[in-house]
């Protein structure tokens, strides 16, 4: 699986868009980008995933650059409940479904 | 409500006293897995199961056992717990994928915080 790099921490004001970057410069053609988050010691929660097209669901948007070497998770209107550690994971689709969580980005939403 | 349920949520025990952490999912998922989370080490997979009676080791299986006699349950057994197994444990499940990418969409339980004295 490709290695990912995320900033250790970020702050965002409540009501503003939170943009969380992830670098995955060694990503290969069959690897997807997944985002999870973990709210203080709770179980990780799946947010969104994509291959090369931008994706949007009820929780967030995922923007993947054309060369696929980086991506951005966008929370359009961040709330205090979005304060969490966000993990970017790059995975192939075959094989054991083991998720490898790195250190992630600790996002703090400020009132 | 679709969920993965772990019990107990908190457990304090002593070295050598056998314990079982239960995990149950109500989504009819085939795949289940156990992770442990430690500061600075992230989440690491202990064991996983692709289906009933099919289990395999993850990255850190030493000191743990699992069983998968029913599809919904995947208990984690510590036969002789030691202090280095003090950790936060998560159970996760996912379904037979309808698309390739959905293989990695996993649903996690709320966690079990274990302290071994």
CSV table of C-alpha atoms in Angstrom, one decimal:
chain,number,residue,atom,x,y,z
A,1,UNK,CA,0.0,0.0,0.0
A,2,UNK,CA,1.2,3.5,-0.8
A,3,UNK,CA,2.5,5.6,2.1
A,4,UNK,CA,0.5,8.7,3.0
A,5,UNK,CA,1.6,12.0,4.6
A,6,UNK,CA,-0.8,14.2,6.5
A,7,UNK,CA,-0.2,17.3,8.6
A,8,UNK,CA,-0.3,16.4,12.3
A,9,UNK,CA,-2.8,19.0,13.2
A,10,UNK,CA,-5.1,21.7,11.8
A,11,UNK,CA,-7.6,24.2,13.1
A,12,UNK,CA,-10.8,25.5,11.5
A,13,UNK,CA,-13.5,27.9,12.6
A,14,UNK,CA,-16.9,26.6,13.1
A,15,UNK,CA,-19.1,27.0,10.0
A,16,UNK,CA,-16.2,27.3,7.7
A,17,UNK,CA,-14.9,24.7,5.2
A,18,UNK,CA,-12.2,22.4,6.6
A,19,UNK,CA,-9.8,21.3,3.9
A,20,UNK,CA,-7.6,18.3,5.0
A,21,UNK,CA,-4.7,17.5,2.6
A,22,UNK,CA,-3.1,14.1,2.1
A,23,UNK,CA,0.0,13.3,0.0
A,24,UNK,CA,0.3,9.9,-1.6
A,25,UNK,CA,2.9,10.3,-4.2
A,26,UNK,CA,3.7,6.6,-4.6
A,27,UNK,CA,0.1,5.6,-5.2
A,28,UNK,CA,-0.4,3.0,-7.9
A,29,UNK,CA,-3.1,2.7,-10.5
A,30,UNK,CA,-5.3,0.2,-8.6
A,31,UNK,CA,-5.2,1.9,-5.3
A,32,UNK,CA,-8.1,3.8,-3.9
A,33,UNK,CA,-8.0,6.7,-1.4
A,34,UNK,CA,-10.1,6.2,1.7
A,35,UNK,CA,-10.8,8.7,4.5
A,36,UNK,CA,-11.8,7.7,8.0
A,37,UNK,CA,-12.1,9.7,11.2
A,38,UNK,CA,-11.9,8.9,14.9
A,39,UNK,CA,-13.6,11.1,17.4
A,40,UNK,CA,-11.8,10.9,20.7
A,41,UNK,CA,-11.2,7.2,21.4
A,42,UNK,CA,-14.4,6.1,19.6
A,43,UNK,CA,-14.3,3.6,16.8
A,44,UNK,CA,-13.1,4.9,13.5
A,45,UNK,CA,-15.8,6.0,11.1
A,46,UNK,CA,-15.7,5.7,7.3
A,47,UNK,CA,-16.2,9.0,5.5
A,48,UNK,CA,-15.6,8.6,1.8
A,49,UNK,CA,-13.4,7.0,-0.8
A,50,UNK,CA,-12.4,7.6,-4.4
A,51,UNK,CA,-10.1,6.4,-7.2
A,52,UNK,CA,-9.5,9.3,-9.6
A,53,UNK,CA,-12.8,11.3,-9.9
A,54,UNK,CA,-13.9,13.7,-7.3
A,55,UNK,CA,-16.5,12.3,-4.9
A,56,UNK,CA,-19.2,13.8,-2.7
A,57,UNK,CA,-21.5,12.3,-0.1
A,58,UNK,CA,-23.6,13.6,2.8
A,59,UNK,CA,-20.5,13.9,5.0
A,60,UNK,CA,-17.8,15.3,2.8
A,61,UNK,CA,-16.2,15.9,-0.6
A,62,UNK,CA,-13.0,14.3,-1.8
A,63,UNK,CA,-10.9,16.0,-4.4
A,64,UNK,CA,-8.1,13.9,-6.0
A,65,UNK,CA,-5.5,15.6,-8.2
A,66,UNK,CA,-5.2,14.6,-11.8
A,67,UNK,CA,-1.9,12.8,-11.2
A,68,UNK,CA,-3.5,11.2,-8.1
A,69,UNK,CA,-0.5,12.0,-6.0
A,70,UNK,CA,-2.5,14.0,-3.5
A,71,UNK,CA,-6.0,14.5,-2.3
A,72,UNK,CA,-8.1,16.8,-0.1
A,73,UNK,CA,-11.0,16.0,2.1
A,74,UNK,CA,-13.4,18.8,2.4
A,75,UNK,CA,-15.9,19.2,5.2
A,76,UNK,CA,-18.0,22.1,3.8
A,77,UNK,CA,-19.5,23.5,7.0
A,78,UNK,CA,-17.5,22.3,9.9
A,79,UNK,CA,-19.2,21.9,13.3
A,80,UNK,CA,-17.7,21.3,16.7
A,81,UNK,CA,-18.7,17.6,16.3
A,82,UNK,CA,-16.3,17.3,13.5
A,83,UNK,CA,-13.3,17.7,15.9
A,84,UNK,CA,-11.5,14.4,15.4
A,85,UNK,CA,-8.4,12.7,14.0
A,86,UNK,CA,-8.8,12.2,10.2
A,87,UNK,CA,-7.0,9.4,8.5
A,88,UNK,CA,-6.1,9.1,4.8
A,89,UNK,CA,-5.6,5.5,3.7
A,90,UNK,CA,-4.5,4.3,0.4
A,91,UNK,CA,-5.4,0.7,-0.3
A,92,UNK,CA,-5.6,-1.9,-3.1
A,93,UNK,CA,-9.0,-3.6,-3.4
A,94,UNK,CA,-7.8,-7.2,-3.3
A,95,UNK,CA,-6.4,-9.1,-0.5
A,96,UNK,CA,-7.0,-9.0,3.2
A,97,UNK,CA,-9.1,-6.1,4.2
A,98,UNK,CA,-6.6,-4.7,6.7
A,99,UNK,CA,-6.8,-1.0,7.2
A,100,UNK,CA,-3.5,0.6,8.1
A,101,UNK,CA,-4.0,3.8,10.0
A,102,UNK,CA,-1.1,6.2,10.2
A,103,UNK,CA,-1.0,9.2,12.6
A,104,UNK,CA,-3.6,11.2,10.8
A,105,UNK,CA,-4.5,14.9,11.2
A,106,UNK,CA,-6.0,16.1,14.4
A,107,UNK,CA,-8.6,18.6,13.3
A,108,UNK,CA,-9.9,21.0,15.9
A,109,UNK,CA,-13.0,23.0,15.1
A,110,UNK,CA,-13.1,26.3,17.1
A,111,UNK,CA,-16.2,28.1,18.0
B,1,UNK,CA,-29.9,0.2,13.7
B,2,UNK,CA,-26.8,-1.3,12.0
B,3,UNK,CA,-24.0,-1.6,14.4
B,4,UNK,CA,-21.0,-3.5,15.8
B,5,UNK,CA,-21.3,-4.1,19.5
B,6,UNK,CA,-18.4,-4.8,21.8
B,7,UNK,CA,-18.6,-5.8,25.4
B,8,UNK,CA,-17.4,-4.9,27.9
B,9,UNK,CA,-16.5,-1.2,27.2
B,10,UNK,CA,-14.1,-1.1,30.0
B,11,UNK,CA,-12.2,-3.9,31.8
B,12,UNK,CA,-9.6,-4.0,34.5
B,13,UNK,CA,-8.0,-7.4,35.1
B,14,UNK,CA,-4.9,-9.0,36.6
B,15,UNK,CA,-2.1,-10.8,34.8
B,16,UNK,CA,-3.0,-14.4,33.9
B,17,UNK,CA,-6.7,-14.2,34.4
B,18,UNK,CA,-8.4,-15.4,31.2
B,19,UNK,CA,-10.8,-13.0,29.6
B,20,UNK,CA,-13.1,-12.7,26.5
B,21,UNK,CA,-14.1,-9.5,24.7
B,22,UNK,CA,-17.2,-10.1,22.7
B,23,UNK,CA,-18.1,-8.6,19.3
B,24,UNK,CA,-21.4,-8.9,17.5
B,25,UNK,CA,-22.6,-7.3,14.3
B,26,UNK,CA,-26.2,-7.2,13.1
B,27,UNK,CA,-25.5,-6.5,9.4
B,28,UNK,CA,-24.9,-10.0,8.3
B,29,UNK,CA,-21.3,-9.1,7.4
B,30,UNK,CA,-18.9,-11.8,6.3
B,31,UNK,CA,-15.7,-10.1,7.2
B,32,UNK,CA,-14.8,-9.3,10.8
B,33,UNK,CA,-11.5,-8.1,12.4
B,34,UNK,CA,-9.9,-7.1,15.7
B,35,UNK,CA,-7.5,-4.1,16.1
B,36,UNK,CA,-5.7,-2.7,19.0
B,37,UNK,CA,-4.8,0.9,19.3
B,38,UNK,CA,-1.8,2.2,21.3
B,39,UNK,CA,-0.4,5.7,21.5
B,40,UNK,CA,2.2,6.4,18.8
B,41,UNK,CA,1.5,3.0,17.1
B,42,UNK,CA,-1.9,3.6,15.5
B,43,UNK,CA,-4.3,0.8,14.9
B,44,UNK,CA,-2.8,-2.6,14.3
B,45,UNK,CA,-4.7,-5.7,13.2
B,46,UNK,CA,-4.7,-8.7,15.6
B,47,UNK,CA,-6.9,-11.3,13.8
B,48,UNK,CA,-9.4,-11.3,11.1
B,49,UNK,CA,-12.1,-13.7,9.7
B,50,UNK,CA,-13.3,-13.9,6.2
B,51,UNK,CA,-16.3,-16.0,7.1
B,52,UNK,CA,-17.6,-18.6,9.6
B,53,UNK,CA,-14.8,-21.0,10.7
B,54,UNK,CA,-12.3,-19.0,8.7
B,55,UNK,CA,-9.8,-17.0,10.7
B,56,UNK,CA,-6.3,-15.8,10.2
B,57,UNK,CA,-3.6,-13.8,11.9
B,58,UNK,CA,-3.1,-10.1,11.5
B,59,UNK,CA,0.0,-8.2,12.4
B,60,UNK,CA,0.1,-8.7,16.1
B,61,UNK,CA,-1.6,-12.0,17.0
B,62,UNK,CA,0.6,-13.1,19.8
B,63,UNK,CA,-1.2,-13.7,23.1
B,64,UNK,CA,-4.7,-13.6,21.5
B,65,UNK,CA,-7.2,-16.2,20.2
B,66,UNK,CA,-10.4,-15.8,18.2
B,67,UNK,CA,-13.2,-18.0,17.0
B,68,UNK,CA,-15.9,-17.5,14.4
B,69,UNK,CA,-18.6,-20.1,15.1
B,70,UNK,CA,-21.4,-17.9,14.0
B,71,UNK,CA,-21.5,-15.2,11.4
B,72,UNK,CA,-22.5,-12.4,13.7
B,73,UNK,CA,-20.0,-13.0,16.6
B,74,UNK,CA,-16.3,-12.8,16.7
B,75,UNK,CA,-14.9,-12.9,20.3
B,76,UNK,CA,-11.4,-12.0,21.2
B,77,UNK,CA,-9.9,-14.3,23.8
B,78,UNK,CA,-6.9,-13.5,26.0
B,79,UNK,CA,-5.9,-16.8,27.6
B,80,UNK,CA,-3.3,-15.3,29.9
B,81,UNK,CA,-3.3,-11.5,29.7
B,82,UNK,CA,-0.1,-9.6,30.4
B,83,UNK,CA,0.4,-5.9,31.0
B,84,UNK,CA,1.6,-5.3,27.5
B,85,UNK,CA,-1.9,-6.1,26.3
B,86,UNK,CA,-3.2,-3.1,28.0
B,87,UNK,CA,-4.8,-1.2,25.1
B,88,UNK,CA,-7.9,0.1,23.4
B,89,UNK,CA,-9.4,-2.7,21.3
B,90,UNK,CA,-11.8,-2.3,18.3
B,91,UNK,CA,-13.8,-4.8,16.4
B,92,UNK,CA,-14.8,-4.1,12.8
B,93,UNK,CA,-16.9,-5.7,10.1
B,94,UNK,CA,-17.5,-5.4,6.4
B,95,UNK,CA,-19.7,-7.0,3.9
B,96,UNK,CA,-19.0,-9.1,0.9
B,97,UNK,CA,-18.1,-6.4,-1.6
B,98,UNK,CA,-20.6,-5.4,-4.2
B,99,UNK,CA,-17.8,-3.3,-5.8
B,100,UNK,CA,-14.1,-3.8,-5.4
B,101,UNK,CA,-13.6,-0.5,-3.6
B,102,UNK,CA,-16.2,-1.4,-0.9
B,103,UNK,CA,-13.8,-4.0,0.4
B,104,UNK,CA,-12.2,-1.4,2.6
B,105,UNK,CA,-15.4,0.2,4.0
B,106,UNK,CA,-15.4,-1.2,7.5
B,107,UNK,CA,-17.7,-0.5,10.4
B,108,UNK,CA,-16.1,-0.3,13.9
B,109,UNK,CA,-17.4,-0.9,17.3
B,110,UNK,CA,-17.2,1.7,20.1
B,111,UNK,CA,-14.1,0.1,21.6
B,112,UNK,CA,-13.0,-1.8,24.7
B,113,UNK,CA,-10.5,-0.2,27.0
B,114,UNK,CA,-8.5,-3.0,28.7
B,115,UNK,CA,-6.1,-2.6,31.6
B,116,UNK,CA,-4.0,-5.6,32.7
B,117,UNK,CA,-2.4,-5.1,36.1
